[in-house]
Amino acid sequence: MQASRRRAACAPCHWRKVKCDLAASGTPCSNCRKGPAPDECRTHIKRKRQGARAVAIVPANRPSTQETLQNHGVSAANPPAAVHAAQSAVVHSALPGLNKDDCKTLLVEFVEQPAIDTRAIDKDARVTYIGTGLSNLNFLVRHRSSTSDACHHASNRIARQHTSYEPERLPAEALQLPEKTLVDRLLEMYFGHVNAYFPVVDERRFMAQYDAKDPQNPPSLVLLQAMLVAGAHVFYVGDERQAIKATFFRRAKMLVDARFERNRDIVVQACLLLTWHTDGVEDVAANAWLWVHMAATIALGLGMHRDAEPSRLVEHNKRMWRRVFWLLYTYDISLSLQHGRPQVIRLKDCDVAELRCTDFDECGENTATDFVVQRTNLMRILSEAVRARFALRSTPESRIQSLRNADERLALWTQQLPDELKLRPTITLGLQASMLHLAYNSGLMLLHRPRPPAEANGDEMRREDADICSAAAAHVQSLLESLREQDMLKYLPSNSVHVCFTALIQLNVELRLANPILATAAEHRFGSLLESLRHLSAIWPQALPIVYYFERIAKHRKDEASGQHAAPQQQCPETGYNDSNGTVAQQYETGNIEHASLENGLDTDWQQLFGNEPFDFVTDNAVTQYWQTWPAHYWDGSPAESVSPSTNIML
């Protein structure tokens, strides 16, 4: 009894996990006397725990995990390609069964904790988002909390066996890593070429954990495997890239599916990084659409869309949450533009603060802060414009007005860009400026190109829309050609395929112009852009069907121009498309399209765009007839009326 009395602690000290002198000084203890509520000092009574359910005992002669791995020829130093045989090996752990008493008291422990307003949300606590005023949990907490603005509170951590999904069946491969020298190299590539423009991870904090080798504070394995996916994307080339990315992706997915990681915000980061791998052609139940929406679901459940400043969340996590949320928001809009599907995140439901420069302090010295901030601003404009222009119940008048408003905001956005991100005629743009203007010009084409005749509903076709789309497509072609010549296409995210797709549709329209000069200029841009897409298809396999589609269009157009009939065609077993010689179908099936060698130097259009020579392009005065019939070119093959080139225009 005396020993138990000496170990006694009051309830507030027990919740705060601090040393209590209740046994020596009586109630209230010295901590409670200094606190705001000394009357709440009472002895903490430990509840009696029922014995855990009996679990199967692993036989003594069962081979250990290490022996199992060795039998499969796998060790921690094996490269990724050597672990395929170990997928069937299973990590067995004798975890206790589910104790119902541990679960049934979770709500009581959270709501009735005496330090609900003052307890820090640190690594020893679990974040609980109480929701809006509609939530029952919000109602209960508000009646006990003196901080009405905070919607994030600390709660006790939950044992892994209550949050994970059959961790004892986790394949051993998920816990494997290649030799450290390879991991170091992949992390270097990740932080240098991916995290610099998409700062999902705090480089300094992560590398401090990684280099410390502290088993009590290791880096997240889920996050590490996801980072290796993105690092392998920019490090490897050809078929080796896809094979090694698939290995790391498979391991990370196993850990995510098993809910191995207890920190939900880290799972959000990992899901965003898994978009750097394409796992087949499914684009609804897999790949970027699935991972971004999984990340959004977890982020909204955590309350990352809400202002965390009034909460007791540690400052580092406040900055990380804010930065990751806005990155997630840009990913969400990018996918919405790509597929024409609804956005998950609505800013009307969010009160998270704007991005600040301090949010990037721990992301490394290579972080392109201005680029991230300006891309976020651009995506917000495009999001609001798309919602207004393509609303299901919008009127023609509201669509026209929304487009005008979007043009004004986009023009103001371009004027306010930092100098290093502006499009200048005499300067070759770097990667971050190129990615920014690719997104900008893609958005212009999506907003200004005509709707199908059946959906037009009286929309007025403005004369300048044709110029805007043509100029935007020319910009995309020039930017991608420059990146291709600098061997920088591999650093582009997957939405670059959609940008290229959009521009090719526009240029394909311009190829139907009856004027031979205009058609020839469009033909040159079309060929250059198609070559860039071929290079992208070696990096992002989802570009292969688009390449095949436009190659068929180009061949058909060439046959029509020469007055020849197409040769008997073979059908591609993978796509159902036809191919006259079978070569494209065969290359598509093997996923290995051979690219023609690139010409050295800059072509004429590139020199005109970023040099002192003006473009021989169509001006407002020259498209008087073109813009009137231009919408129909998207939906039929009839040539446009002849348009004569007039004065030059600088794009």
XYZ file of C-alpha atoms in Angstrom:
651
model
C 0.000 0.000 0.000
C 2.776 2.396 0.861
C 4.577 1.648 -2.391
C 1.374 2.254 -4.326
C 0.867 5.528 -2.442
C 4.363 6.692 -3.323
C 3.658 6.069 -7.004
C 0.311 7.914 -6.967
C -0.249 10.843 -9.291
C -3.140 13.216 -9.773
C -5.305 13.032 -12.900
C -4.060 16.293 -14.516
C -0.401 15.285 -14.088
C -1.184 11.831 -15.434
C -2.771 13.312 -18.572
C 0.135 15.711 -19.062
C 2.649 12.931 -18.379
C 4.640 14.993 -15.872
C 6.104 14.074 -12.500
C 3.643 14.551 -9.644
C 4.368 15.052 -5.900
C 0.842 14.224 -4.769
C 2.086 11.492 -2.392
C 4.472 13.879 -0.632
C 2.564 17.177 -0.596
C -1.044 16.035 -0.720
C -3.800 17.661 -2.780
C -3.476 19.873 -4.603
C -0.002 18.929 -5.833
C 2.577 21.611 -6.583
C 1.829 21.481 -10.329
C -1.897 22.013 -9.827
C -1.313 24.802 -7.339
C 0.564 26.661 -10.062
C -2.072 25.874 -12.666
C -5.404 27.530 -13.436
C -7.597 24.799 -11.876
C -6.188 23.517 -8.536
C -9.632 22.192 -7.563
C -9.411 19.523 -10.265
C -6.442 17.859 -8.570
C -7.569 14.365 -7.632
C -5.860 11.015 -7.462
C -5.740 9.186 -10.756
C -7.254 5.711 -10.418
C -5.938 3.122 -12.828
C -8.626 0.985 -14.395
C -8.327 -2.744 -14.270
C -7.430 -4.298 -17.571
C -8.781 -7.603 -18.753
C -6.295 -10.109 -20.004
C -5.611 -10.067 -23.691
C -7.211 -12.721 -25.802
C -5.083 -15.765 -26.317
C -3.128 -15.707 -29.539
C -1.480 -18.434 -31.475
C 2.066 -19.036 -30.337
C 4.650 -19.315 -33.063
C 6.298 -22.761 -32.858
C 9.867 -22.791 -31.644
C 11.042 -24.494 -34.809
C 9.482 -21.852 -37.029
C 12.167 -20.074 -39.099
C 12.873 -16.491 -38.091
C 12.088 -13.560 -40.353
C 15.753 -13.187 -41.243
C 16.010 -16.877 -42.129
C 12.889 -16.609 -44.258
C 14.349 -13.649 -46.144
C 17.657 -15.428 -46.643
C 15.835 -18.467 -47.993
C 14.319 -16.181 -50.599
C 17.685 -14.635 -51.396
C 16.769 -11.275 -49.880
C 18.708 -9.121 -47.475
C 18.590 -5.498 -46.495
C 21.407 -4.817 -48.952
C 19.620 -6.378 -51.955
C 18.729 -4.019 -54.771
C 15.014 -3.624 -55.527
C 15.019 -6.089 -58.418
C 15.968 -8.954 -56.111
C 12.973 -8.835 -53.834
C 10.228 -10.134 -56.101
C 10.621 -13.676 -54.804
C 10.056 -12.545 -51.234
C 6.539 -11.224 -51.713
C 5.047 -14.324 -50.138
C 7.190 -14.065 -46.997
C 5.166 -12.738 -44.061
C 6.241 -10.899 -40.964
C 4.613 -12.646 -37.993
C 4.165 -10.834 -34.729
C 2.257 -11.990 -31.671
C 0.097 -8.931 -31.177
C -2.502 -8.921 -28.411
C -6.118 -9.285 -29.372
C -8.552 -6.391 -29.418
C -9.317 -5.280 -25.890
C -12.779 -3.758 -25.949
C -12.129 -1.803 -22.753
C -9.297 0.069 -24.509
C -11.667 1.214 -27.245
C -14.871 1.955 -25.363
C -13.224 4.618 -23.194
C -11.701 6.641 -26.047
C -14.533 9.183 -26.212
C -14.649 9.630 -22.424
C -10.885 10.042 -22.176
C -10.861 12.682 -24.914
C -13.853 14.780 -23.889
C -13.212 14.676 -20.131
C -9.481 15.259 -20.144
C -8.809 18.222 -17.851
C -6.083 19.725 -20.060
C -8.074 19.723 -23.290
C -7.228 23.399 -23.926
C -3.584 23.359 -22.859
C -2.252 19.965 -23.859
C 0.246 20.251 -26.708
C -0.350 18.269 -29.900
C 3.142 16.847 -30.208
C 4.664 13.535 -31.226
C 3.255 11.850 -28.122
C -0.325 12.902 -28.873
C -2.887 12.150 -31.553
C -4.634 14.957 -33.424
C -8.409 15.035 -33.183
C -10.354 17.397 -35.436
C -13.738 18.086 -33.846
C -15.371 19.293 -37.059
C -17.771 22.190 -37.534
C -20.566 23.272 -35.191
C -22.753 20.616 -36.772
C -20.635 17.858 -35.216
C -21.669 16.192 -31.944
C -18.015 16.066 -30.916
C -17.714 19.792 -31.523
C -20.783 20.390 -29.358
C -19.405 18.351 -26.463
C -15.940 19.896 -26.566
C -17.215 23.465 -26.809
C -19.035 23.042 -23.491
C -15.798 22.102 -21.743
C -13.273 24.164 -23.663
C -12.543 27.797 -22.970
C -10.905 28.211 -26.404
C -13.776 28.605 -28.826
C -11.614 29.114 -31.919
C -9.554 25.922 -31.735
C -10.889 22.968 -33.704
C -7.821 20.727 -33.284
C -7.188 19.081 -29.927
C -4.817 16.483 -28.498
C -5.933 12.970 -27.610
C -4.147 9.847 -26.489
C -2.378 7.714 -29.028
C -4.167 4.526 -30.003
C -2.305 1.235 -29.974
C -1.192 0.128 -33.416
C -3.233 -3.071 -33.254
C -6.377 -0.936 -33.088
C -5.506 1.234 -36.097
C -3.557 -1.071 -38.416
C -5.046 -3.661 -40.716
C -3.638 -7.140 -40.050
C -0.052 -5.959 -39.511
C 0.946 -9.541 -38.787
C 0.223 -10.333 -42.437
C 2.344 -7.521 -43.836
C 4.636 -8.960 -46.536
C 8.294 -8.850 -45.624
C 9.145 -7.056 -48.846
C 7.392 -3.904 -47.615
C 10.029 -3.533 -44.898
C 13.003 -3.977 -47.219
C 15.271 -1.222 -48.505
C 18.151 -1.333 -50.995
C 21.703 -0.685 -49.904
C 22.265 2.688 -48.289
C 24.408 4.125 -51.078
C 21.504 3.723 -53.514
C 19.001 5.184 -51.045
C 21.314 8.153 -50.491
C 21.541 8.769 -54.231
C 17.778 8.509 -54.755
C 17.104 10.884 -51.863
C 19.578 13.340 -53.361
C 17.726 13.198 -56.680
C 14.382 13.554 -54.940
C 15.294 16.638 -52.931
C 17.149 18.200 -55.856
C 14.576 17.713 -58.614
C 11.188 16.881 -57.086
C 10.921 18.355 -53.613
C 12.457 21.611 -54.835
C 9.312 22.304 -56.913
C 6.799 20.179 -54.999
C 7.995 20.604 -51.384
C 5.998 17.831 -49.749
C 8.735 16.901 -47.247
C 10.759 19.029 -44.831
C 14.239 18.150 -46.048
C 16.148 19.291 -42.969
C 13.973 17.455 -40.477
C 13.792 14.297 -42.551
C 17.523 14.127 -43.245
C 18.293 14.795 -39.581
C 16.240 11.722 -38.685
C 17.719 9.726 -41.544
C 21.344 10.563 -40.675
C 20.905 10.155 -36.902
C 20.093 6.422 -37.238
C 18.198 6.588 -33.946
C 15.948 3.514 -33.591
C 13.806 5.482 -31.139
C 13.184 8.250 -33.686
C 13.494 6.790 -37.195
C 12.134 8.438 -40.351
C 8.778 7.209 -41.577
C 9.201 4.058 -43.646
C 6.035 4.781 -45.643
C 7.286 8.247 -46.511
C 10.773 6.960 -47.347
C 9.439 4.338 -49.770
C 7.244 6.982 -51.451
C 10.203 9.361 -51.747
C 12.221 6.602 -53.401
C 9.453 6.274 -56.010
C 9.852 9.932 -56.990
C 13.641 9.763 -56.740
C 13.769 6.732 -59.040
C 11.587 8.585 -61.541
C 14.252 11.202 -62.185
C 17.290 8.952 -61.615
C 16.644 6.008 -63.904
C 15.889 5.919 -67.624
C 13.980 3.657 -69.981
C 12.444 0.378 -68.872
C 14.627 0.358 -65.760
C 12.803 3.455 -64.518
C 9.394 1.787 -64.632
C 10.579 -1.486 -63.095
C 12.345 0.082 -60.122
C 9.590 2.619 -59.530
C 7.109 -0.266 -59.495
C 9.121 -2.013 -56.770
C 9.193 0.998 -54.459
C 5.570 1.797 -55.279
C 4.483 -1.733 -54.384
C 6.250 -1.532 -51.027
C 4.800 1.868 -50.176
C 1.313 0.741 -51.177
C 1.576 -2.315 -48.928
C 2.406 -0.080 -45.985
C -0.408 2.335 -46.792
C -2.949 -0.460 -47.208
C -1.897 -1.977 -43.877
C -2.165 1.450 -42.195
C 1.368 0.916 -40.978
C 2.014 4.633 -40.407
C 0.302 6.080 -37.331
C 0.767 9.765 -38.247
C -2.023 10.537 -40.671
C -0.379 13.712 -42.012
C 2.598 11.611 -43.130
C 0.194 9.369 -45.044
C -1.068 12.480 -46.857
C 2.507 13.296 -47.873
C 3.156 9.726 -49.026
C -0.026 9.622 -51.128
C 0.989 12.805 -52.944
C 4.391 11.314 -53.772
C 2.848 8.094 -55.090
C 1.381 10.128 -57.960
C 4.874 9.989 -59.486
C 4.205 6.411 -60.591
C 1.726 5.169 -63.181
C 0.340 1.748 -62.326
C -1.438 0.678 -65.506
C -4.043 2.531 -67.558
C -6.779 2.708 -64.898
C -7.402 6.377 -64.075
C -10.333 6.164 -61.651
C -9.619 3.421 -59.141
C -5.830 3.764 -59.384
C -2.986 6.156 -60.117
C -2.994 9.899 -59.424
C -6.774 10.252 -59.202
C -6.974 7.662 -56.430
C -3.932 8.845 -54.464
C -4.805 12.538 -54.537
C -8.339 11.817 -53.404
C -7.116 9.495 -50.677
C -4.782 12.244 -49.516
C -7.630 14.763 -49.631
C -9.922 12.491 -47.619
C -7.329 12.026 -44.879
C -6.402 15.718 -44.889
C -10.018 16.820 -44.511
C -10.516 14.283 -41.744
C -7.492 15.680 -39.939
C -8.710 19.238 -40.394
C -5.773 20.375 -42.508
C -8.207 22.643 -44.355
C -8.895 24.604 -41.178
C -6.872 27.328 -39.496
C -4.606 25.609 -36.969
C -3.210 28.794 -35.416
C -5.575 28.827 -32.383
C -4.723 25.172 -31.619
C -1.875 23.694 -29.558
C -0.357 22.046 -32.621
C 3.415 22.459 -32.580
C 4.691 25.264 -34.828
C 6.535 22.954 -37.196
C 3.376 20.981 -37.909
C 1.365 24.148 -38.434
C 3.746 25.196 -41.187
C 3.890 21.732 -42.695
C 0.102 21.339 -42.675
C -0.397 24.674 -44.392
C 2.170 23.920 -47.090
C 0.977 20.364 -47.761
C -2.670 21.425 -47.900
C -2.021 23.999 -50.619
C 0.088 21.488 -52.551
C -2.785 19.030 -52.286
C -5.151 21.731 -53.491
C -3.073 22.339 -56.636
C -2.892 18.594 -57.304
C -6.677 18.380 -56.965
C -7.299 21.214 -59.438
C -4.756 19.823 -61.901
C -6.541 16.468 -61.970
C -9.916 18.149 -62.255
C -8.735 20.071 -65.319
C -7.187 16.934 -66.760
C -10.249 14.694 -66.465
C -13.132 17.167 -66.317
C -14.202 15.779 -62.956
C -15.345 17.616 -59.807
C -12.813 18.987 -57.389
C -12.726 17.485 -53.919
C -11.520 20.556 -52.028
C -13.782 23.609 -52.007
C -12.207 26.742 -50.598
C -15.606 27.846 -49.320
C -15.251 25.095 -46.724
C -11.708 26.105 -45.780
C -10.249 28.832 -43.603
C -6.626 27.720 -43.730
C -4.181 30.622 -43.897
C -2.370 31.629 -47.083
C 1.102 30.315 -47.799
C 3.952 32.143 -46.082
C 7.644 32.185 -46.858
C 8.355 30.697 -43.430
C 6.389 27.596 -44.430
C 9.355 26.611 -46.613
C 12.157 27.261 -44.123
C 12.908 23.569 -43.533
C 12.369 22.377 -47.102
C 15.966 22.939 -48.189
C 17.874 25.694 -49.919
C 16.819 24.522 -53.406
C 13.112 25.078 -52.772
C 11.476 27.302 -55.410
C 9.258 29.240 -53.007
C 8.071 31.857 -55.515
C 7.179 29.151 -57.996
C 5.045 27.246 -55.483
C 3.242 30.400 -54.325
C 2.550 31.621 -57.872
C 1.401 28.203 -59.051
C -1.030 28.086 -56.126
C -2.374 31.523 -57.061
C -2.742 30.428 -60.693
C -4.633 27.273 -59.747
C -7.016 29.233 -57.545
C -7.893 31.482 -60.488
C -8.349 28.533 -62.846
C -10.448 26.680 -60.289
C -12.906 29.527 -59.850
C -13.018 30.165 -63.617
C -13.745 26.528 -64.438
C -16.468 26.302 -61.791
C -18.194 29.362 -63.227
C -17.728 28.662 -66.943
C -18.567 24.955 -66.889
C -21.274 24.950 -64.225
C -24.039 22.546 -65.207
C -26.809 25.110 -64.705
C -24.999 28.177 -66.016
C -26.433 30.484 -68.669
C -24.605 31.665 -71.802
C -24.417 35.156 -70.353
C -22.881 33.972 -67.076
C -20.344 31.828 -68.937
C -19.229 34.757 -71.063
C -18.967 37.047 -68.057
C -17.032 34.461 -66.056
C -14.545 34.115 -68.909
C -14.018 37.855 -69.029
C -13.442 37.951 -65.289
C -10.962 35.082 -65.563
C -9.044 36.856 -68.339
C -8.719 39.967 -66.210
C -7.443 38.017 -63.218
C -5.024 35.974 -65.322
C -3.645 39.110 -66.967
C -3.085 40.668 -63.559
C -1.415 37.444 -62.379
C 1.097 37.518 -65.254
C 1.932 41.165 -64.574
C 2.659 40.487 -60.905
C 4.995 37.533 -61.507
C 8.554 37.842 -60.192
C 11.082 38.642 -62.898
C 12.626 35.167 -62.852
C 9.226 33.608 -63.610
C 8.117 35.980 -66.381
C 8.086 34.950 -70.021
C 10.736 37.085 -71.696
C 11.583 37.044 -75.418
C 15.381 37.035 -75.006
C 15.776 34.593 -72.114
C 15.548 30.805 -72.139
C 13.284 29.845 -69.279
C 14.360 27.480 -66.544
C 12.384 24.494 -65.337
C 10.240 26.257 -62.755
C 9.203 29.089 -65.081
C 8.528 26.601 -67.882
C 6.272 24.464 -65.670
C 4.406 27.566 -64.548
C 3.748 28.806 -68.086
C 2.824 25.333 -69.309
C 0.055 25.268 -66.707
C -0.971 28.834 -67.561
C -1.211 28.261 -71.315
C -2.989 24.959 -70.867
C -5.591 26.729 -68.740
C -6.040 29.385 -71.438
C -6.782 26.765 -74.077
C -9.245 24.913 -71.855
C -11.124 28.120 -71.047
C -11.165 29.648 -74.536
C -11.595 26.758 -76.926
C -15.179 26.382 -78.212
C -17.638 23.975 -76.721
C -19.206 21.250 -78.910
C -22.115 22.509 -81.030
C -24.598 20.410 -79.061
C -23.459 22.080 -75.820
C -22.890 25.621 -77.036
C -26.409 26.822 -76.087
C -25.946 30.157 -77.773
C -22.455 30.910 -76.434
C -20.989 33.868 -78.233
C -17.698 33.021 -79.905
C -15.385 35.935 -79.336
C -12.964 36.909 -82.037
C -9.927 36.916 -79.756
C -10.513 33.356 -78.519
C -8.884 31.953 -81.652
C -5.794 34.102 -81.112
C -5.535 33.148 -77.448
C -5.715 29.406 -78.143
C -3.278 29.590 -81.065
C -0.762 31.635 -79.090
C -1.089 29.337 -76.060
C -0.471 26.228 -78.181
C 2.598 27.866 -79.726
C 3.923 28.652 -76.252
C 3.429 25.060 -75.107
C 5.200 23.718 -78.173
C 8.148 26.066 -77.708
C 8.494 25.438 -73.977
C 8.404 21.663 -74.339
C 10.860 21.791 -77.223
C 13.271 23.782 -75.079
C 12.940 21.350 -72.168
C 13.419 18.440 -74.546
C 16.658 19.896 -75.897
C 17.883 20.425 -72.317
C 16.920 16.828 -71.358
C 14.596 18.167 -68.660
C 11.312 16.509 -69.643
C 11.897 13.836 -66.996
C 11.461 16.446 -64.277
C 7.912 17.289 -65.365
C 4.986 15.830 -63.396
C 2.389 13.599 -65.013
C 0.006 16.451 -65.882
C 2.508 17.555 -68.549
C 1.030 14.809 -70.739
C -2.371 16.484 -70.527
C -0.847 19.874 -71.359
C 0.720 18.389 -74.479
C -2.548 16.635 -75.368
C -4.489 19.898 -75.147
C -2.017 21.772 -77.351
C -1.986 18.992 -79.965
C -5.765 19.224 -80.276
C -5.465 22.955 -80.902
C -2.697 22.537 -83.477
C -4.638 19.793 -85.204
C -7.424 22.340 -85.687
C -5.003 24.825 -87.203
C -3.731 22.196 -89.642
C -7.109 22.380 -91.402
C -6.585 25.981 -92.449
C -6.828 26.381 -96.207
C -4.044 28.948 -96.369
C -0.839 26.973 -97.046
C 1.435 29.331 -95.077
C -0.618 29.064 -91.920
C -1.063 25.335 -92.361
C 2.677 24.846 -92.847
C 3.470 26.773 -89.642
C 0.940 24.682 -87.758
C 2.389 21.508 -89.281
C 5.837 22.403 -87.980
C 4.536 23.049 -84.462
C 2.444 19.888 -84.558
C 5.462 17.774 -85.494
C 7.650 19.326 -82.822
C 4.994 18.878 -80.138
C 4.325 15.293 -81.173
C 8.043 14.578 -80.855
C 7.991 15.997 -77.327
C 5.047 13.774 -76.517
C 6.973 10.754 -77.793
C 9.736 11.579 -75.345
C 7.191 12.027 -72.568
C 5.711 8.614 -73.371
C 9.033 7.022 -72.417
C 8.693 8.734 -69.033
C 4.926 8.589 -68.496
C 3.416 5.477 -70.166
C -0.090 6.978 -70.175
C 1.088 9.162 -73.081
C 1.439 6.160 -75.403
C -2.218 5.993 -76.507
C -2.178 9.738 -77.215
C 0.967 9.363 -79.332
C -0.643 6.535 -81.228
C -3.826 8.567 -81.768
C -2.063 11.588 -83.268
C 0.322 9.468 -85.319
C -2.726 7.914 -86.966
C -4.161 11.385 -87.620
C -0.873 12.557 -89.126
C -0.637 9.471 -91.356
C -4.222 9.844 -92.495
C -3.647 13.508 -93.321
C -0.488 12.634 -95.256
C -2.337 10.001 -97.249
C -5.099 12.467 -98.086
C -2.582 15.079 -99.174
C -0.844 12.620 -101.522
C -4.172 11.380 -102.898
C -3.427 7.811 -101.863
C -5.684 5.411 -100.073
C -4.508 4.009 -96.777
C -2.939 0.566 -96.927
C -4.702 -2.398 -95.311
C -4.500 -1.846 -91.603
C -3.776 -4.129 -88.712
C -5.558 -3.833 -85.448
C -3.633 -3.299 -82.246
C -4.694 -6.004 -79.766
C -4.138 -3.660 -76.822
C -6.091 -0.621 -77.998
C -8.244 -1.677 -80.933
C -6.619 1.033 -83.053
C -5.505 0.253 -86.567
C -1.977 0.574 -87.850
C -0.943 0.113 -91.450
C 2.425 -1.503 -90.817
C 1.930 -2.738 -87.278
C 5.001 -0.971 -85.984
C 3.264 1.526 -83.736
C 0.976 -1.151 -82.337
C 3.951 -3.349 -81.607
C 5.844 -0.507 -79.981
C 2.808 0.462 -77.924
C 2.360 -3.121 -76.773
C 5.953 -3.360 -75.590
C 5.906 0.136 -74.138
C 9.136 1.055 -75.914
C 8.801 3.659 -78.658
C 12.048 4.516 -80.357
C 12.590 8.216 -80.758
C 14.246 9.931 -83.668
C 17.434 11.773 -82.863
C 16.958 15.445 -81.996
C 18.341 18.188 -84.159
C 20.912 20.404 -82.534
C 20.347 24.091 -82.059
C 17.161 26.146 -81.951
C 14.564 26.106 -84.688
C 13.197 29.230 -86.313
C 10.074 29.516 -84.217
C 12.063 29.152 -80.999
C 14.470 31.898 -82.038
C 11.548 34.109 -82.920
C 9.821 33.505 -79.597
C 12.832 34.176 -77.372
C 14.929 36.234 -79.747
C 14.465 39.572 -81.454
C 12.714 38.208 -84.528
C 8.918 38.495 -84.489
C 6.578 35.621 -85.250
C 4.974 35.248 -88.635
C 1.668 34.605 -86.965
C -1.967 35.595 -87.248
C -3.058 38.866 -85.650
C -6.512 40.067 -84.700
C -6.833 41.731 -88.104
C -5.859 38.552 -89.902
C -8.386 36.256 -88.269
C -11.535 38.197 -89.139
C -12.804 35.254 -91.182
C -10.959 32.535 -89.264
C -12.534 33.108 -85.856
C -16.073 32.963 -87.265
C -15.717 29.371 -88.473
C -13.030 28.269 -86.031
C -15.340 26.483 -83.517
C -16.558 24.093 -86.184
C -13.013 22.870 -86.872
C -12.992 20.984 -83.581
C -15.942 18.863 -84.593
C -15.650 18.287 -88.335
C -12.923 18.012 -90.924
C -14.006 20.845 -93.190
C -11.229 23.308 -94.037
C -11.469 26.873 -92.909
C -11.868 29.766 -95.263
C -8.632 31.110 -96.601
C -6.903 33.559 -94.302
C -4.023 35.674 -95.473
C -1.175 36.352 -93.071
C -0.909 39.941 -92.079
C 1.272 41.762 -89.642
C 3.514 39.888 -87.233
C 2.640 39.239 -83.627
C 4.984 38.695 -80.713
C 3.737 35.814 -78.561
